[in-house]
């Protein structure tokens, strides 16, 4: 194995974390103009067509794959429709940094579910300690002062936890039922988003959706940040690192978005970065490192 190929999964891991970390400010901007359900619809829409085109160019789609439609529907529900809705709703109710930090609980759900349903994912002491250390870092970042607690919302926290549980479940479901199929990542992403689009098209209200085009920042964030990068490209990267690193380790990419959301929240929203935040950052990356250890 060449040096470049050895480092590619790590590069993909970091890139995915950064992409997902920028999603929180994009969701915040879009949710100020349209409903959370409409944000999810647009995100899936702009993520679906580029991936579909890519899959067609790669000739990775096959009619025979449709016999696994039930799996693609479940992934479309867990990893797209439900997960996206809960995160958009939660982010609209919370500070950007707080919302991003709570999303760091994803590996906890993934770890527990993986141990229960994936025999090869062993609950080693190293991984347990890594999860604990990483989560402590996330909690430190999420610590609300008296002022931020008042500006936060318990309903928003519940939505973020629900979204984290949903995406954590999708990680394990993908590892158990999707990855063994050896279907190209571009095809899997296309089917998943396609089924999600069908569901969202039937359940989303279209009233007032044009309001998103009144803001350049919100519309670009929605199309590029949430759609093209945060959905289409992100899922292709995720399936790649899951096949290379395993479900629990791959899901630990969700430790990075809280850090990115924290920085963006500071630069755009004005949330301060303190010395303790850098300490929390060190803990999170220590946890990720321990999860990657055999």
Coordinates of C-alpha atoms in Angstrom, one line a residue:
X1 CA 0.0 0.0 0.0
X2 CA 1.4 3.4 -1.0
X3 CA 1.8 6.3 1.5
X4 CA -0.9 8.2 -0.3
X5 CA -3.4 5.4 -0.2
X6 CA -2.7 4.9 3.5
X7 CA -3.4 8.5 4.3
X8 CA -6.5 8.9 2.0
X9 CA -9.0 7.5 4.5
X10 CA -7.7 10.0 7.1
X11 CA -7.9 12.9 4.7
X12 CA -11.4 11.8 3.8
X13 CA -12.3 11.5 7.5
X14 CA -11.2 15.1 8.2
X15 CA -12.8 16.5 5.1
X16 CA -16.1 15.0 6.0
X17 CA -16.0 16.4 9.5
X18 CA -15.3 19.9 8.2
X19 CA -18.1 19.7 5.6
X20 CA -20.6 18.5 8.2
X21 CA -19.4 21.1 10.7
X22 CA -20.2 24.0 8.3
X23 CA -23.8 22.6 7.9
X24 CA -25.0 24.1 11.2
X25 CA -24.6 27.7 10.1
X26 CA -26.1 26.9 6.8
X27 CA -29.1 25.3 8.5
X28 CA -29.4 28.3 10.8
X29 CA -29.5 30.8 8.0
X30 CA -32.0 28.7 5.9
X31 CA -34.4 28.0 8.8
X32 CA -34.8 31.7 9.4
X33 CA -36.6 32.0 6.0
X34 CA -38.4 28.6 5.4
X35 CA -39.6 25.7 7.5
X36 CA -37.3 22.9 8.7
X37 CA -39.1 20.4 6.5
X38 CA -38.6 22.7 3.5
X39 CA -34.9 23.0 4.3
X40 CA -34.6 19.2 4.3
X41 CA -36.5 19.0 1.0
X42 CA -34.1 21.4 -0.7
X43 CA -31.1 19.8 0.9
X44 CA -32.1 16.4 -0.4
X45 CA -33.0 17.8 -3.8
X46 CA -29.7 19.6 -4.4
X47 CA -27.8 16.6 -3.1
X48 CA -29.6 14.0 -5.1
X49 CA -29.2 15.2 -8.7
X50 CA -25.4 15.7 -8.7
X51 CA -25.0 12.3 -7.1
X52 CA -27.4 10.8 -9.7
X53 CA -25.4 12.3 -12.5
X54 CA -22.1 11.1 -11.0
X55 CA -23.5 7.6 -10.6
X56 CA -24.7 7.5 -14.2
X57 CA -21.3 8.7 -15.5
X58 CA -19.6 6.0 -13.4
X59 CA -22.2 3.4 -14.6
X60 CA -22.7 2.2 -11.1
X61 CA -26.5 2.0 -11.1
X62 CA -28.1 -1.4 -11.8
X63 CA -31.8 -2.4 -12.0
X64 CA -30.9 -5.5 -9.9
X65 CA -30.0 -3.3 -7.0
X66 CA -33.7 -2.4 -6.5
X67 CA -34.3 -5.8 -4.8
X68 CA -32.6 -4.1 -1.8
X69 CA -35.1 -1.2 -1.9
X70 CA -36.2 -1.8 1.7
X71 CA -32.7 -1.1 2.9
X72 CA -32.4 2.1 0.8
X73 CA -35.7 3.3 2.1
X74 CA -34.6 2.7 5.7
X75 CA -31.4 4.6 5.1
X76 CA -33.4 7.4 3.3
X77 CA -35.5 7.7 6.4
X78 CA -32.8 7.4 9.1
X79 CA -29.9 9.1 7.5
X80 CA -31.7 11.7 5.4
X81 CA -35.3 12.6 6.2
X82 CA -35.5 12.1 10.0
X83 CA -31.9 13.0 10.8
X84 CA -31.9 16.2 8.7
X85 CA -35.3 17.4 10.0
X86 CA -34.3 16.9 13.7
X87 CA -31.0 18.7 13.1
X88 CA -32.5 21.6 11.2
X89 CA -35.2 22.0 13.9
X90 CA -32.8 21.7 16.7
X91 CA -30.3 24.2 15.2
X92 CA -33.1 26.7 14.6
X93 CA -33.8 26.6 18.4
X94 CA -30.2 26.6 19.7
X95 CA -27.0 28.5 19.5
X96 CA -24.9 27.3 16.5
X97 CA -22.0 26.0 18.7
X98 CA -24.4 24.3 21.1
X99 CA -26.2 22.5 18.3
X100 CA -23.0 21.4 16.8
X101 CA -21.6 20.2 20.1
X102 CA -24.7 18.0 20.8
X103 CA -24.3 16.3 17.5
X104 CA -21.1 14.9 18.9
X105 CA -23.2 12.4 20.8
X106 CA -23.6 10.4 17.6
X107 CA -20.7 8.0 18.3
X108 CA -22.2 7.1 21.6
X109 CA -25.4 5.8 19.9
X110 CA -23.3 4.2 17.2
X111 CA -21.0 2.5 19.7
X112 CA -23.9 0.9 21.7
X113 CA -25.8 -0.1 18.6
X114 CA -22.8 -1.5 16.9
X115 CA -21.9 -3.7 19.9
X116 CA -25.4 -5.0 20.0
X117 CA -25.9 -5.7 16.3
X118 CA -22.4 -6.0 14.6
X119 CA -20.4 -9.0 16.0
X120 CA -17.1 -7.8 14.6
X121 CA -17.4 -4.5 16.4
X122 CA -15.9 -5.5 19.8
X123 CA -16.4 -3.2 22.9
X124 CA -12.6 -3.0 23.6
X125 CA -11.4 -1.0 26.6
X126 CA -9.6 1.3 24.3
X127 CA -12.7 2.2 22.3
X128 CA -14.8 2.6 25.5
X129 CA -12.2 5.0 27.0
X130 CA -11.9 6.8 23.6
X131 CA -15.7 7.3 23.5
X132 CA -15.7 8.6 27.0
X133 CA -12.8 11.0 26.5
X134 CA -14.3 12.3 23.3
X135 CA -17.7 12.8 24.8
X136 CA -16.2 14.7 27.8
X137 CA -14.7 17.1 25.3
X138 CA -18.0 17.5 23.5
X139 CA -19.7 18.2 26.9
X140 CA -17.1 20.8 27.8
X141 CA -17.7 22.6 24.5
X142 CA -21.4 22.4 24.9
X143 CA -21.3 23.8 28.5
X144 CA -23.9 26.5 28.6
X145 CA -23.3 29.6 30.8
X146 CA -26.3 31.2 32.5
X147 CA -26.9 33.5 29.5
X148 CA -26.5 30.8 26.8
X149 CA -28.8 28.5 28.8
X150 CA -31.5 31.0 28.6
X151 CA -31.1 31.5 24.9
X152 CA -31.1 27.8 24.3
X153 CA -34.1 25.6 24.4
X154 CA -34.8 22.1 25.9
X155 CA -36.9 21.3 22.8
X156 CA -34.0 22.1 20.6
X157 CA -31.8 19.8 22.7
X158 CA -34.3 16.9 22.3
X159 CA -34.4 17.4 18.6
X160 CA -30.6 17.3 18.3
X161 CA -30.4 14.1 20.5
X162 CA -33.1 12.5 18.3
X163 CA -31.2 13.4 15.2
X164 CA -28.0 12.0 16.6
X165 CA -29.8 8.8 17.5
X166 CA -31.2 8.6 14.0
X167 CA -27.9 9.1 12.2
X168 CA -26.1 6.8 14.7
X169 CA -28.6 4.1 13.8
X170 CA -28.1 4.7 10.1
X171 CA -24.3 4.2 10.5
X172 CA -24.8 0.8 12.1
X173 CA -27.6 -0.2 9.6
X174 CA -25.3 0.7 6.7
X175 CA -22.5 -1.3 8.1
X176 CA -24.7 -4.4 8.7
X177 CA -26.9 -4.4 5.6
X178 CA -25.5 -2.0 3.0
X179 CA -21.7 -2.3 3.1
X180 CA -21.8 -6.1 2.6
X181 CA -23.7 -5.7 -0.7
X182 CA -20.6 -4.3 -2.3
X183 CA -22.6 -1.7 -4.2
X184 CA -20.7 1.4 -5.3
X185 CA -21.0 4.3 -2.9
X186 CA -22.4 6.6 -5.6
X187 CA -25.2 4.1 -6.3
X188 CA -26.0 3.6 -2.6
X189 CA -26.2 7.4 -2.1
X190 CA -28.4 7.8 -5.2
X191 CA -30.9 5.2 -4.1
X192 CA -30.9 6.5 -0.5
X193 CA -31.5 10.1 -1.5
X194 CA -34.0 9.0 -4.2
X195 CA -36.2 7.2 -1.7
X196 CA -35.9 10.1 0.7
X197 CA -36.9 12.5 -2.1
X198 CA -40.1 10.4 -2.7
X199 CA -40.9 10.6 1.0
X200 CA -40.2 14.3 1.4
X201 CA -42.1 15.2 -1.8
X202 CA -45.2 13.6 -0.3
X203 CA -44.9 15.1 3.2
X204 CA -43.5 18.7 2.6
X205 CA -45.6 21.8 2.4
X206 CA -44.5 24.0 -0.5
X207 CA -46.1 27.2 0.8
X208 CA -43.6 30.0 1.2
X209 CA -40.6 28.0 -0.1
X210 CA -39.6 30.9 -2.5
X211 CA -38.6 33.0 0.6
X212 CA -35.2 31.2 0.6
X213 CA -34.2 33.0 -2.6
X214 CA -34.5 36.4 -0.9
X215 CA -31.1 35.9 0.8
X216 CA -28.0 35.2 -1.1
X217 CA -26.1 33.7 1.8
X218 CA -29.0 31.5 2.8
X219 CA -29.6 30.2 -0.7
X220 CA -25.9 29.5 -1.4
X221 CA -25.5 27.8 1.9
X222 CA -28.5 25.7 1.2
X223 CA -27.6 24.7 -2.4
X224 CA -23.8 24.3 -2.0
X225 CA -23.2 23.9 1.8
X226 CA -26.2 21.6 2.6
X227 CA -27.0 20.1 -0.8
X228 CA -23.9 19.6 -3.0
X229 CA -21.3 19.2 -0.3
X230 CA -23.2 18.4 2.9
X231 CA -25.4 15.7 1.3
X232 CA -24.1 14.4 -2.1
X233 CA -20.4 14.5 -1.5
X234 CA -20.6 13.8 2.2
X235 CA -22.4 10.4 1.8
X236 CA -19.9 9.2 -0.9
X237 CA -17.1 10.0 1.5
X238 CA -18.8 8.4 4.5
X239 CA -19.4 5.0 2.7
X240 CA -15.7 5.1 1.7
X241 CA -14.4 5.6 5.2
X242 CA -16.9 3.2 6.7
X243 CA -15.5 0.4 4.4
X244 CA -12.0 1.3 5.4
X245 CA -12.3 2.0 9.1
X246 CA -15.4 0.3 10.4
X247 CA -18.7 1.6 11.6
X248 CA -17.7 2.9 15.1
X249 CA -14.5 4.5 13.9
X250 CA -16.1 6.1 10.9
X251 CA -18.9 7.5 13.0
X252 CA -16.3 9.2 15.2
X253 CA -16.1 11.7 12.4
X254 CA -19.0 13.4 14.1
X255 CA -16.5 14.6 16.8
X256 CA -15.1 17.1 14.2
X257 CA -18.3 19.1 13.3
X258 CA -18.7 20.4 16.9
X259 CA -15.2 22.0 16.6
X260 CA -16.0 23.5 13.2
X261 CA -19.4 24.7 14.4
X262 CA -17.7 26.3 17.4
X263 CA -15.2 28.2 15.2
X264 CA -17.8 29.3 12.7
X265 CA -20.1 30.3 15.5
X266 CA -17.4 32.5 16.9
X267 CA -16.5 34.1 13.6
X268 CA -20.0 34.7 12.3
X269 CA -22.4 34.6 15.3
X270 CA -19.9 36.0 17.8
X271 CA -19.7 33.1 20.2
X272 CA -16.4 33.4 22.1
X273 CA -13.6 30.7 22.0
X274 CA -12.0 30.3 25.4
X275 CA -8.9 28.4 26.6
X276 CA -11.1 25.7 27.9
X277 CA -12.5 25.2 24.3
X278 CA -9.0 24.4 23.1
X279 CA -8.6 21.9 25.9
X280 CA -11.9 20.3 24.9
X281 CA -10.6 20.1 21.3
X282 CA -7.6 18.2 22.5
X283 CA -9.8 15.7 24.3
X284 CA -12.0 15.2 21.3
X285 CA -9.1 14.4 19.0
X286 CA -7.6 12.2 21.7
X287 CA -10.9 10.3 21.7
X288 CA -10.9 9.9 17.9
X289 CA -7.3 8.7 18.0
X290 CA -8.2 6.0 20.6
X291 CA -11.2 4.9 18.5
X292 CA -8.9 4.3 15.6
X293 CA -6.5 2.2 17.6
X294 CA -6.8 -1.6 17.1

